[in-house]
Amino acid sequence: MIIEAQGYRLELAPERGGSVLRLDWHGEPLMRPACGNTIFDVASFPLVPFSNRIARGCFNTGARRGTIAPNFPGSDHPHPLHGFGWLAAWQVTEQGEDHAVLEHVYPGGEWPWPYRARQTFQLGAWGVVTSISVTNLGDATMPAGLGFHPYFPRDAATVYRGFHRGEWYNTPDCLPSSLDEQDEAIDWWQGEPVDARAVDTAYTGREGALEIDWPTRGLGLTILPSDELSTTVVFSPKGEDYFCVEPVTHATDAINRTPETMAWLEPGETASVSMTISARQLA
């Protein structure tokens, strides 16, 4: 399905994890267009009801405990990640020329809390606003995290700017090991191109917007996450033509390590986040 407005064109695949297949502005790709048949080949997918990895899939909130099976498609990676929405089919509940609403309901299971998730996409002169919410449909308090997992095109000159106070160092299997925290938010790339650092980690204490510039294309974009999205996961694999900038509510394995950074929803309660992506021409 496709929605368009003000030069923005968004192609969605509800049946494929509620994902974005491509986002263009006046014909220029802002996200990496879908390039294959797996969920990792889409332009963006939603993160619900948690972000990133849960160590060995095990958690114990005191009231509830459980184990989630590994869910990394095509891999034996031991830590399930990104929740359940990205691997589920979503239903279209509303669609117009410039907007769409998708819904995914999880009945409970390995994650012992049933929930309803919604994504809303709205296009306009301000850009593309994407929101995601999760509602606790169960009878007990549910921990919840939300986020977005967009992929962006990258060449040797691509620059990413995001100001954060902390950077997590990871173990080889991408679990947090230690936090390097500064007195103030800094640009951890120090203005250098994305290629200068190969990372797959979380940055905490975000301040302000996130920006990407493609000087060779004369194009840039600004990502403005809502305040709840205080953490940014960056995945910049060496030698690839893409990278990910993921606004999220909490760092990796938060349910076990920093549960206070998750939302704790009473039965019937809803948490929601949003991000606005706007394109700009470089001078």
Tab-separated table of C-alpha atoms in Angstrom:
chain	number	residue	atom	x	y	z
A	1	MET	CA	0.000	0.000	0.000
A	2	ILE	CA	1.174	3.526	-0.834
A	3	ILE	CA	0.391	6.913	0.693
A	4	GLU	CA	1.664	10.247	-0.636
A	5	ALA	CA	1.685	13.971	0.209
A	6	GLN	CA	3.884	17.045	-0.280
A	7	GLY	CA	6.545	15.166	-2.256
A	8	TYR	CA	6.754	12.310	0.263
A	9	ARG	CA	5.855	8.801	-0.859
A	10	LEU	CA	5.621	5.947	1.649
A	11	GLU	CA	5.155	2.302	0.720
A	12	LEU	CA	3.966	-0.022	3.498
A	13	ALA	CA	3.753	-3.810	3.849
A	14	PRO	CA	1.282	-4.539	6.684
A	15	GLU	CA	1.563	-8.294	6.180
A	16	ARG	CA	5.360	-8.140	6.493
A	17	GLY	CA	5.821	-7.050	10.083
A	18	GLY	CA	3.940	-3.785	9.618
A	19	SER	CA	7.051	-2.612	7.806
A	20	VAL	CA	8.010	0.260	5.516
A	21	LEU	CA	9.276	-0.887	2.120
A	22	ARG	CA	10.513	2.532	1.019
A	23	LEU	CA	10.283	6.225	1.809
A	24	ASP	CA	11.039	8.760	-0.928
A	25	TRP	CA	11.044	12.532	-1.166
A	26	HIS	CA	10.626	13.913	-4.675
A	27	GLY	CA	11.883	10.583	-5.980
A	28	GLU	CA	14.956	10.455	-3.732
A	29	PRO	CA	15.134	7.549	-1.255
A	30	LEU	CA	15.334	8.700	2.363
A	31	MET	CA	15.394	5.143	3.708
A	32	ARG	CA	17.163	2.235	2.052
A	33	PRO	CA	14.517	0.729	-0.256
A	34	ALA	CA	13.537	-2.887	0.357
A	35	CYS	CA	16.198	-5.090	-1.201
A	36	GLY	CA	15.127	-8.685	-0.554
A	37	ASN	CA	12.551	-11.009	0.933
A	38	THR	CA	13.504	-11.084	4.637
A	39	ILE	CA	12.428	-8.673	7.341
A	40	PHE	CA	16.018	-7.405	7.484
A	41	ASP	CA	15.679	-6.304	3.858
A	42	VAL	CA	12.850	-3.803	4.433
A	43	ALA	CA	13.297	-0.052	4.885
A	44	SER	CA	12.012	0.029	8.468
A	45	PHE	CA	10.083	-2.071	10.976
A	46	PRO	CA	8.438	-1.403	14.369
A	47	LEU	CA	9.759	-2.488	17.747
A	48	VAL	CA	7.054	-3.664	20.181
A	49	PRO	CA	6.682	-4.580	23.049
A	50	PHE	CA	10.425	-4.273	23.674
A	51	SER	CA	13.530	-3.073	21.869
A	52	ASN	CA	16.694	-4.974	21.040
A	53	ARG	CA	17.802	-8.110	22.915
A	54	ILE	CA	16.696	-9.943	26.062
A	55	ALA	CA	19.614	-12.034	27.325
A	56	ARG	CA	18.907	-15.714	26.579
A	57	GLY	CA	15.245	-14.708	26.448
A	58	CYS	CA	14.923	-14.986	30.235
A	59	PHE	CA	13.238	-12.402	32.442
A	60	ASN	CA	11.701	-12.179	35.903
A	61	THR	CA	9.719	-9.096	36.847
A	62	GLY	CA	8.852	-10.435	40.288
A	63	ALA	CA	5.202	-10.954	39.403
A	64	ARG	CA	5.870	-12.716	36.113
A	65	ARG	CA	8.766	-14.679	34.691
A	66	GLY	CA	9.288	-16.280	31.325
A	67	THR	CA	11.553	-17.405	28.534
A	68	ILE	CA	11.287	-16.289	24.917
A	69	ALA	CA	12.724	-18.536	22.220
A	70	PRO	CA	15.378	-17.145	19.848
A	71	ASN	CA	13.684	-15.275	16.998
A	72	PHE	CA	16.531	-13.991	14.815
A	73	PRO	CA	15.474	-15.171	11.326
A	74	GLY	CA	18.018	-17.458	9.692
A	75	SER	CA	20.379	-17.471	12.687
A	76	ASP	CA	21.081	-19.360	15.909
A	77	HIS	CA	21.642	-16.087	17.787
A	78	PRO	CA	20.638	-16.941	21.382
A	79	HIS	CA	19.077	-13.631	22.434
A	80	PRO	CA	15.551	-12.908	21.151
A	81	LEU	CA	15.176	-9.337	19.985
A	82	HIS	CA	12.852	-6.555	18.848
A	83	GLY	CA	9.638	-7.959	20.313
A	84	PHE	CA	6.885	-9.642	18.313
A	85	GLY	CA	5.440	-6.990	16.030
A	86	TRP	CA	8.224	-7.136	13.441
A	87	LEU	CA	7.530	-10.825	12.719
A	88	ALA	CA	3.717	-10.571	12.710
A	89	ALA	CA	1.146	-9.622	10.101
A	90	TRP	CA	-0.568	-6.297	10.815
A	91	GLN	CA	-4.096	-5.327	9.822
A	92	VAL	CA	-5.003	-2.091	8.027
A	93	THR	CA	-7.671	-0.337	10.105
A	94	GLU	CA	-7.649	3.007	8.275
A	95	GLN	CA	-6.203	4.326	5.021
A	96	GLY	CA	-6.362	7.642	3.173
A	97	GLU	CA	-4.286	9.374	0.522
A	98	ASP	CA	-1.850	10.738	3.095
A	99	HIS	CA	-2.288	8.513	6.143
A	100	ALA	CA	-2.693	4.934	7.325
A	101	VAL	CA	-3.281	3.061	10.570
A	102	LEU	CA	-2.099	-0.512	11.177
A	103	GLU	CA	-2.885	-2.801	14.112
A	104	HIS	CA	-1.338	-5.941	15.578
A	105	VAL	CA	-2.842	-7.905	18.489
A	106	TYR	CA	-0.757	-10.351	20.514
A	107	PRO	CA	-2.861	-12.803	22.581
A	108	GLY	CA	-0.188	-13.626	25.158
A	109	GLY	CA	2.203	-16.556	25.261
A	110	GLU	CA	5.973	-16.468	25.674
A	111	TRP	CA	5.441	-12.810	26.512
A	112	PRO	CA	2.896	-13.390	29.272
A	113	TRP	CA	0.941	-10.183	28.655
A	114	PRO	CA	-1.538	-9.800	25.798
A	115	TYR	CA	-1.395	-6.431	24.069
A	116	ARG	CA	-2.640	-4.385	21.134
A	117	ALA	CA	-0.168	-2.335	19.098
A	118	ARG	CA	-1.015	0.415	16.608
A	119	GLN	CA	1.068	2.280	14.062
A	120	THR	CA	-0.063	5.555	12.516
A	121	PHE	CA	1.599	7.118	9.474
A	122	GLN	CA	0.799	10.723	8.518
A	123	LEU	CA	2.416	12.644	5.643
A	124	GLY	CA	2.409	16.414	5.201
A	125	ALA	CA	4.501	19.509	4.587
A	126	TRP	CA	6.309	18.872	7.883
A	127	GLY	CA	7.431	15.426	6.724
A	128	VAL	CA	6.436	11.926	7.806
A	129	VAL	CA	5.115	11.379	11.316
A	130	THR	CA	5.101	7.769	12.495
A	131	SER	CA	3.644	6.854	15.864
A	132	ILE	CA	3.400	3.532	17.607
A	133	SER	CA	1.449	2.608	20.716
A	134	VAL	CA	0.944	-0.469	22.844
A	135	THR	CA	-2.017	-1.175	25.140
A	136	ASN	CA	-1.922	-3.744	27.928
A	137	LEU	CA	-4.858	-6.105	27.333
A	138	GLY	CA	-4.003	-8.322	30.288
A	139	ASP	CA	-4.916	-8.326	33.967
A	140	ALA	CA	-1.433	-7.618	35.363
A	141	THR	CA	1.126	-4.826	35.052
A	142	MET	CA	3.125	-5.158	31.822
A	143	PRO	CA	6.620	-3.827	31.075
A	144	ALA	CA	6.770	-2.226	27.660
A	145	GLY	CA	9.262	-0.672	25.297
A	146	LEU	CA	8.815	0.830	21.847
A	147	GLY	CA	10.908	2.046	18.971
A	148	PHE	CA	11.631	2.251	15.267
A	149	HIS	CA	14.213	0.367	13.210
A	150	PRO	CA	14.863	2.309	9.968
A	151	TYR	CA	17.672	1.538	7.520
A	152	PHE	CA	19.328	4.429	5.697
A	153	PRO	CA	21.475	4.485	2.544
A	154	ARG	CA	25.144	5.188	3.082
A	155	ASP	CA	28.238	6.030	1.081
A	156	ALA	CA	31.754	7.075	2.104
A	157	ALA	CA	30.663	10.686	2.674
A	158	THR	CA	27.469	10.077	4.682
A	159	VAL	CA	27.424	11.934	8.009
A	160	TYR	CA	25.272	11.136	11.045
A	161	ARG	CA	24.861	13.533	13.981
A	162	GLY	CA	23.203	12.672	17.242
A	163	PHE	CA	24.023	14.106	20.657
A	164	HIS	CA	23.937	11.638	23.560
A	165	ARG	CA	25.501	11.435	27.000
A	166	GLY	CA	26.330	7.736	27.058
A	167	GLU	CA	27.562	4.929	24.823
A	168	TRP	CA	27.192	1.279	25.798
A	169	TYR	CA	30.092	-1.095	25.106
A	170	ASN	CA	28.936	-4.584	24.164
A	171	THR	CA	30.047	-8.181	24.442
A	172	PRO	CA	30.696	-9.997	21.123
A	173	ASP	CA	27.082	-11.239	21.135
A	174	CYS	CA	25.763	-7.676	21.533
A	175	LEU	CA	24.817	-7.598	25.217
A	176	PRO	CA	25.772	-4.507	27.258
A	177	SER	CA	29.004	-4.742	29.213
A	178	SER	CA	29.764	-1.182	30.395
A	179	LEU	CA	28.498	2.365	29.906
A	180	ASP	CA	30.784	5.250	28.946
A	181	GLU	CA	28.915	8.321	30.190
A	182	GLN	CA	29.994	11.914	29.619
A	183	ASP	CA	29.108	15.028	31.611
A	184	GLU	CA	27.207	16.426	28.642
A	185	ALA	CA	25.719	15.111	25.410
A	186	ILE	CA	28.285	14.821	22.620
A	187	ASP	CA	28.491	13.754	18.970
A	188	TRP	CA	30.274	10.405	19.303
A	189	TRP	CA	31.327	10.576	15.631
A	190	GLN	CA	32.814	14.068	16.150
A	191	GLY	CA	31.593	15.152	12.734
A	192	GLU	CA	33.317	12.329	10.850
A	193	PRO	CA	31.478	10.160	8.281
A	194	VAL	CA	29.480	7.134	9.387
A	195	ASP	CA	32.247	4.909	7.967
A	196	ALA	CA	34.609	6.133	10.708
A	197	ARG	CA	32.963	3.855	13.304
A	198	ALA	CA	31.600	0.319	13.025
A	199	VAL	CA	29.172	-0.140	15.932
A	200	ASP	CA	26.037	-1.976	16.999
A	201	THR	CA	25.142	-0.388	20.294
A	202	ALA	CA	22.885	1.952	22.243
A	203	TYR	CA	23.442	5.625	23.005
A	204	THR	CA	21.660	7.044	26.048
A	205	GLY	CA	20.555	10.485	27.174
A	206	ARG	CA	19.671	11.859	23.752
A	207	GLU	CA	19.435	15.626	23.432
A	208	GLY	CA	17.787	17.183	20.403
A	209	ALA	CA	17.176	15.859	16.917
A	210	LEU	CA	19.133	13.280	14.925
A	211	GLU	CA	20.480	14.280	11.512
A	212	ILE	CA	21.815	12.506	8.430
A	213	ASP	CA	23.557	14.289	5.547
A	214	TRP	CA	24.376	12.842	2.137
A	215	PRO	CA	26.729	15.509	0.689
A	216	THR	CA	27.163	13.639	-2.602
A	217	ARG	CA	23.373	13.758	-3.082
A	218	GLY	CA	22.876	17.308	-1.811
A	219	LEU	CA	20.307	15.859	0.567
A	220	GLY	CA	19.775	15.585	4.293
A	221	LEU	CA	17.099	14.533	6.731
A	222	THR	CA	16.187	15.299	10.310
A	223	ILE	CA	14.692	12.763	12.706
A	224	LEU	CA	12.833	14.282	15.645
A	225	PRO	CA	11.909	11.542	18.148
A	226	SER	CA	9.397	12.136	20.922
A	227	ASP	CA	10.838	12.663	24.403
A	228	GLU	CA	10.167	9.052	25.432
A	229	LEU	CA	12.656	7.875	22.791
A	230	SER	CA	15.662	8.889	24.874
A	231	THR	CA	17.930	6.110	23.595
A	232	THR	CA	19.260	5.648	20.066
A	233	VAL	CA	20.584	2.343	18.770
A	234	VAL	CA	23.082	2.768	15.920
A	235	PHE	CA	24.117	-0.136	13.717
A	236	SER	CA	26.874	0.771	11.251
A	237	PRO	CA	28.321	-2.499	9.918
A	238	LYS	CA	31.699	-2.276	8.257
A	239	GLY	CA	31.747	-2.294	4.470
A	240	GLU	CA	27.975	-2.063	3.943
A	241	ASP	CA	25.955	0.488	1.951
A	242	TYR	CA	23.438	1.070	4.754
A	243	PHE	CA	23.285	1.862	8.450
A	244	CYS	CA	20.530	2.034	11.073
A	245	VAL	CA	19.567	4.843	13.433
A	246	GLU	CA	16.893	3.497	15.785
A	247	PRO	CA	15.066	5.794	18.237
A	248	VAL	CA	13.959	3.578	21.150
A	249	THR	CA	12.711	3.923	24.711
A	250	HIS	CA	15.341	1.790	26.428
A	251	ALA	CA	18.719	0.127	25.997
A	252	THR	CA	19.426	-3.570	25.403
A	253	ASP	CA	18.139	-6.108	27.970
A	254	ALA	CA	16.449	-3.365	29.958
A	255	ILE	CA	13.882	-5.748	31.439
A	256	ASN	CA	16.736	-7.406	33.366
A	257	ARG	CA	19.257	-4.585	33.780
A	258	THR	CA	17.391	-1.272	33.926
A	259	PRO	CA	13.691	-2.117	34.278
A	260	GLU	CA	12.955	1.408	35.505
A	261	THR	CA	13.608	2.680	31.965
A	262	MET	CA	10.649	0.690	30.593
A	263	ALA	CA	7.023	1.771	30.780
A	264	TRP	CA	5.012	-0.252	33.289
A	265	LEU	CA	1.446	-0.369	32.051
A	266	GLU	CA	-1.524	-1.170	34.233
A	267	PRO	CA	-4.325	-3.220	32.637
A	268	GLY	CA	-5.910	-1.102	29.913
A	269	GLU	CA	-3.111	1.485	29.965
A	270	THR	CA	-1.371	2.647	26.769
A	271	ALA	CA	2.147	3.901	26.014
A	272	SER	CA	2.922	5.718	22.786
A	273	VAL	CA	5.899	7.278	20.998
A	274	SER	CA	6.442	9.059	17.702
A	275	MET	CA	9.119	10.296	15.341
A	276	THR	CA	9.039	12.872	12.575
A	277	ILE	CA	11.298	12.518	9.543
A	278	SER	CA	11.741	15.594	7.368
A	279	ALA	CA	13.931	15.948	4.285
A	280	ARG	CA	16.020	18.998	3.395
A	281	GLN	CA	18.276	20.111	0.605
A	282	LEU	CA	21.869	20.814	1.556
A	283	ALA	CA	23.210	24.248	0.709
